Short mmCIF file of C-alpha atoms in Angstrom, two decimals:
data_model
loop_
_atom_site.label_atom_id
_atom_site.label_comp_id
_atom_site.label_asym_id
_atom_site.label_seq_id
_atom_site.Cartn_x
_atom_site.Cartn_y
_atom_site.Cartn_z
CA MET A 1025 -22.33 -17.06 2.85
CA THR A 1026 -20.10 -14.25 2.48
CA ASP A 1027 -17.30 -14.40 -0.54
CA GLN A 1028 -14.15 -13.96 1.25
CA SER A 1029 -11.90 -14.79 -1.47
CA THR A 1030 -9.03 -12.27 -2.57
CA PRO A 1031 -8.78 -12.25 -6.01
CA GLN A 1032 -4.97 -12.02 -7.21
CA PRO A 1033 -3.71 -8.74 -8.45
CA ASP A 1034 -2.70 -8.31 -12.09
CA PRO A 1035 1.17 -9.26 -12.18
CA SER A 1036 1.86 -6.37 -14.75
CA SER A 1037 0.46 -3.78 -12.36
CA ASP A 1038 2.08 -1.71 -9.48
CA ALA A 1039 0.21 -1.34 -6.04
CA PRO A 1040 1.97 1.57 -4.86
CA VAL A 1041 1.65 4.07 -2.01
CA ALA A 1042 1.11 7.59 -2.97
CA ALA A 1043 3.99 9.91 -2.74
CA ASP A 1044 2.92 13.26 -4.17
CA ASP A 1045 0.73 14.23 -7.05
CA ALA A 1046 2.98 13.22 -9.48
CA HIS A 1047 4.69 10.16 -7.88
CA VAL A 1048 3.70 6.83 -6.54
CA GLN A 1049 5.96 5.01 -4.03
CA VAL A 1050 6.96 1.29 -5.20
CA GLY A 1051 9.35 0.43 -2.51
CA THR A 1052 11.33 1.67 0.63
CA VAL A 1053 15.29 1.58 1.24
CA VAL A 1054 15.53 -0.40 4.41
CA GLY A 1055 19.13 -0.93 4.52
CA VAL A 1056 22.52 -1.53 2.58
CA HIS A 1057 24.38 -4.71 1.85
CA GLY A 1058 28.05 -4.73 1.27
CA ASN A 1059 30.55 -2.02 0.42
CA ASP A 1060 29.39 -1.37 -3.25
CA GLY A 1061 26.35 0.78 -2.59
CA ARG A 1062 23.89 -1.76 -2.98
CA LEU A 1063 20.55 -1.18 -1.33
CA ARG A 1064 18.23 -3.40 0.64
CA VAL A 1065 14.65 -2.79 -0.51
CA GLN A 1066 11.05 -3.58 0.59
CA THR A 1067 8.92 -3.60 -2.22
CA GLU A 1068 5.72 -2.03 -2.69
CA THR A 1069 4.80 -3.24 -6.11
CA ASP A 1070 3.68 -6.44 -7.80
CA ASN A 1071 5.05 -5.26 -11.33
CA PRO A 1072 7.94 -7.78 -11.93
CA ALA A 1073 9.57 -5.55 -14.43
CA ARG A 1074 9.71 -2.57 -12.06
CA PHE A 1075 13.07 -3.26 -10.70
CA ARG A 1076 14.49 -4.80 -13.98
CA ALA A 1077 18.09 -3.82 -15.24
CA GLY A 1078 17.56 -0.23 -17.09
CA ALA A 1079 14.65 0.70 -15.56
CA SER A 1080 14.44 4.18 -13.93
CA LEU A 1081 13.79 4.81 -10.18
CA GLU A 1082 13.75 8.07 -8.11
CA VAL A 1083 15.19 8.13 -4.64
CA ALA A 1084 15.67 11.43 -2.38
CA GLY A 1085 15.15 13.62 -5.50
CA VAL A 1086 17.72 11.63 -7.81
CA THR A 1087 16.71 9.45 -10.81
CA TYR A 1088 18.71 6.56 -10.92
CA THR A 1089 19.05 3.51 -13.56
CA VAL A 1090 18.64 0.10 -12.20
CA VAL A 1091 21.94 -2.06 -12.64
CA ARG A 1092 20.70 -5.44 -11.38
CA ALA A 1093 18.31 -6.66 -8.63
CA SER A 1094 18.19 -10.00 -6.85
CA LYS A 1095 15.70 -11.37 -4.53
CA THR A 1096 17.18 -12.78 -1.02
CA PRO A 1097 16.03 -13.93 2.32
CA LEU A 1098 16.71 -10.13 3.50
CA GLY A 1099 14.52 -8.70 0.58
CA LEU A 1100 15.35 -7.21 -2.86
CA LEU A 1101 18.95 -6.10 -3.28
CA LEU A 1102 19.22 -3.32 -5.49
CA LYS A 1103 22.51 -2.06 -7.33
CA LEU A 1104 21.70 1.57 -8.89
CA LYS A 1105 24.01 3.27 -11.33
CA GLY A 1106 26.26 6.03 -9.79
CA LEU A 1107 25.66 4.75 -6.22
CA ASP A 1108 28.87 3.00 -5.60
CA ALA A 1109 29.71 3.56 -2.02
CA ARG A 1110 28.27 2.38 1.30
CA GLU A 1111 28.00 5.57 2.85
CA GLU A 1112 26.22 7.18 0.00
CA ALA A 1113 23.77 4.23 0.14
CA ALA A 1114 23.41 4.46 3.94
CA ALA A 1115 22.31 8.10 3.55
CA LEU A 1116 19.14 6.68 1.69
CA ILE A 1117 18.00 4.33 4.50
CA HIS A 1118 14.17 5.10 5.12
CA GLU A 1119 13.67 6.99 1.81
CA PRO A 1120 10.79 5.96 -0.33
CA ILE A 1121 11.55 4.64 -3.96
CA VAL A 1122 9.15 6.37 -6.44
CA VAL A 1123 8.28 6.41 -10.14
CA ALA A 1124 6.29 8.98 -12.09
CA ALA A 1125 2.58 8.59 -11.46
CA ALA A 1126 1.97 8.60 -15.47
CA SER A 1127 3.94 5.33 -15.77
CA ILE A 1128 1.32 3.39 -13.54
CA PRO A 1129 -1.24 1.54 -15.56
CA ALA A 1130 -5.14 1.96 -14.89
CA PRO A 1131 -6.22 -0.70 -12.69
CA ALA A 1132 -8.67 -3.29 -13.60
CA ALA A 1133 -12.52 -2.77 -13.39
CA ASP A 1134 -13.47 -2.84 -9.53
CA THR A 1135 -9.82 -2.84 -8.58
CA TYR A 1136 -8.26 0.05 -6.75
CA TYR A 1137 -4.57 0.70 -5.53
CA HIS A 1138 -3.98 1.16 -2.09
CA TYR A 1139 -3.00 5.02 -2.68
CA GLN A 1140 -6.44 5.49 -4.15
CA LEU A 1141 -8.24 4.14 -0.96
CA ILE A 1142 -6.16 5.83 1.71
CA ASP A 1143 -7.60 9.16 3.20
CA MET A 1144 -10.97 8.07 1.46
CA ALA A 1145 -14.20 9.09 3.32
CA VAL A 1146 -16.22 6.18 4.36
CA VAL A 1147 -19.98 6.36 4.97
CA ASN A 1148 -22.47 3.99 5.94
CA GLU A 1149 -25.35 3.08 3.78
CA ARG A 1150 -27.55 5.96 5.31
CA GLY A 1151 -24.75 8.61 4.47
CA ALA A 1152 -23.40 8.87 7.81
CA GLU A 1153 -19.73 9.99 8.05
CA LEU A 1154 -17.83 6.92 9.78
CA GLY A 1155 -14.57 8.63 9.05
CA VAL A 1156 -11.56 8.13 6.54
CA ILE A 1157 -9.52 5.09 5.46
CA SER A 1158 -5.94 5.44 7.35
CA GLU A 1159 -4.49 2.13 6.85
CA ILE A 1160 -5.09 -1.28 4.93
CA ILE A 1161 -4.14 -4.49 6.81
CA SER A 1162 -3.84 -7.78 4.93
CA THR A 1163 -5.06 -10.57 7.19
CA GLY A 1164 -4.73 -13.29 4.60
CA ALA A 1165 -8.50 -14.21 4.28
CA ASN A 1166 -9.18 -10.62 3.28
CA ASP A 1167 -8.18 -7.00 3.58
CA VAL A 1168 -9.22 -4.86 6.50
CA PHE A 1169 -9.77 -0.99 6.26
CA VAL A 1170 -8.97 0.98 9.19
CA VAL A 1171 -11.33 3.76 9.25
CA THR A 1172 -10.41 6.55 11.45
CA SER A 1173 -12.40 9.58 13.06
CA ALA A 1174 -11.49 12.13 15.29
CA ASP A 1175 -11.81 9.92 18.48
CA SER A 1176 -12.12 6.31 17.34
CA GLU A 1177 -11.11 3.65 14.52
CA LEU A 1178 -13.32 1.22 13.06
CA LEU A 1179 -12.23 -2.02 11.48
CA VAL A 1180 -14.11 -2.79 8.31
CA PRO A 1181 -13.73 -6.14 6.58
CA ALA A 1182 -13.13 -5.68 2.64
CA LEU A 1183 -15.72 -7.94 1.64
CA GLY A 1184 -18.06 -7.50 -1.38
CA ASP A 1185 -21.06 -7.65 0.95
CA VAL A 1186 -19.82 -5.12 2.94
CA VAL A 1187 -18.10 -2.40 0.52
CA LEU A 1188 -21.25 -1.15 -1.34
CA ALA A 1189 -19.49 1.32 -3.50
CA VAL A 1190 -16.38 3.41 -4.13
CA ASP A 1191 -16.08 6.36 -5.82
CA VAL A 1192 -12.74 7.20 -6.58
CA ALA A 1193 -13.36 10.67 -8.08
CA SER A 1194 -15.41 11.84 -5.06
CA GLY A 1195 -12.98 10.30 -2.78
CA ARG A 1196 -16.01 8.20 -1.08
CA MET A 1197 -16.66 4.60 -0.01
CA THR A 1198 -19.98 3.38 1.13
CA VAL A 1199 -20.29 0.46 3.27
CA ALA A 1200 -22.46 -1.77 5.30
CA VAL A 1201 -20.98 -2.32 8.67
CA PRO A 1202 -21.56 -5.92 9.74
CA GLU A 1203 -23.38 -6.31 13.22
CA GLY A 1204 -21.14 -6.52 15.88
CA ILE A 1205 -18.41 -4.50 14.47
CA GLU A 1206 -18.32 -1.37 16.59
CA PRO A 1207 -15.85 1.63 16.69
CA ARG A 1208 -13.06 1.64 19.46
CA PRO A 1209 -11.59 4.61 20.81
CA LEU A 1210 -8.10 5.64 19.55
CA LYS A 1211 -5.11 5.12 21.76
CA SER A 1212 -3.66 7.93 23.62
CA LYS A 1213 -0.61 9.68 22.64
CA ASP A 1214 1.25 7.71 25.48
CA GLU A 1215 0.45 4.39 24.22
CA PRO A 1216 2.41 2.48 21.57
CA LYS A 1217 1.10 2.67 18.18
CA ARG A 1218 0.73 -0.43 15.88
CA PRO A 1219 3.75 -0.70 13.58
CA PRO A 1220 2.85 0.23 9.95
CA ARG A 1221 1.83 -2.22 7.70
CA ARG A 1222 2.97 -2.86 4.49
CA ARG A 1223 0.58 -1.87 1.67
CA GLY A 1224 1.80 -3.68 -1.33
CA ARG A 1225 -1.04 -4.86 -3.34
CA PRO A 1226 -4.03 -3.60 -5.17
CA TRP A 1227 -7.62 -4.30 -3.60
CA LYS A 1228 -10.22 -5.86 -5.91
CA LYS A 1229 -13.70 -5.68 -4.55
CA PRO A 1230 -14.83 -9.15 -4.03
CA ARG A 1231 -18.24 -10.48 -5.74
CA GLN A 1232 -21.42 -10.25 -3.62
CA THR A 1233 -23.28 -13.41 -3.04
CA SER A 1234 -26.75 -14.13 -3.96
#
């Protein structure tokens, strides 16, 4: 029986999306709240201290200090020092919130930040190229890697018996595609695309079962 458990991420670590070589994304501005410049934020980190008062964050090339943050049913509400008008805050909607890559702690063994896996080349156990990881979908039971080639995509379950090896240094993952999982043609440009999925947690390679 395949181990389909999804270990919990280290609560002291970030789970960011790559922003560039020097920064990683820990959130996105999705709206504003009130007239005092507060931002409504979709978080992409599991670090509870990332948005604490006094923390430094960068939005649209400007470094801000967090004044306060509060969780609400609408998401995280964030007040930044120097951002005091609704109009200024509204100009930042859709902007990523980033931090220096050097501030991100190294992940635990067999654990990988999503930004380390996105765009990683995927091959099967015989070395045949399957494509690159374009998206990571969380299903509840386990993550699923969307492996995209020039004309098709393959949904690979992120299970210990499927993912044989991950080499971040070479940007290569080796998988054993389960029987019955086949590539499907990519949608045409005229068809609506699947809405983007939030990539907010590290992925830990599950144990293989004997």
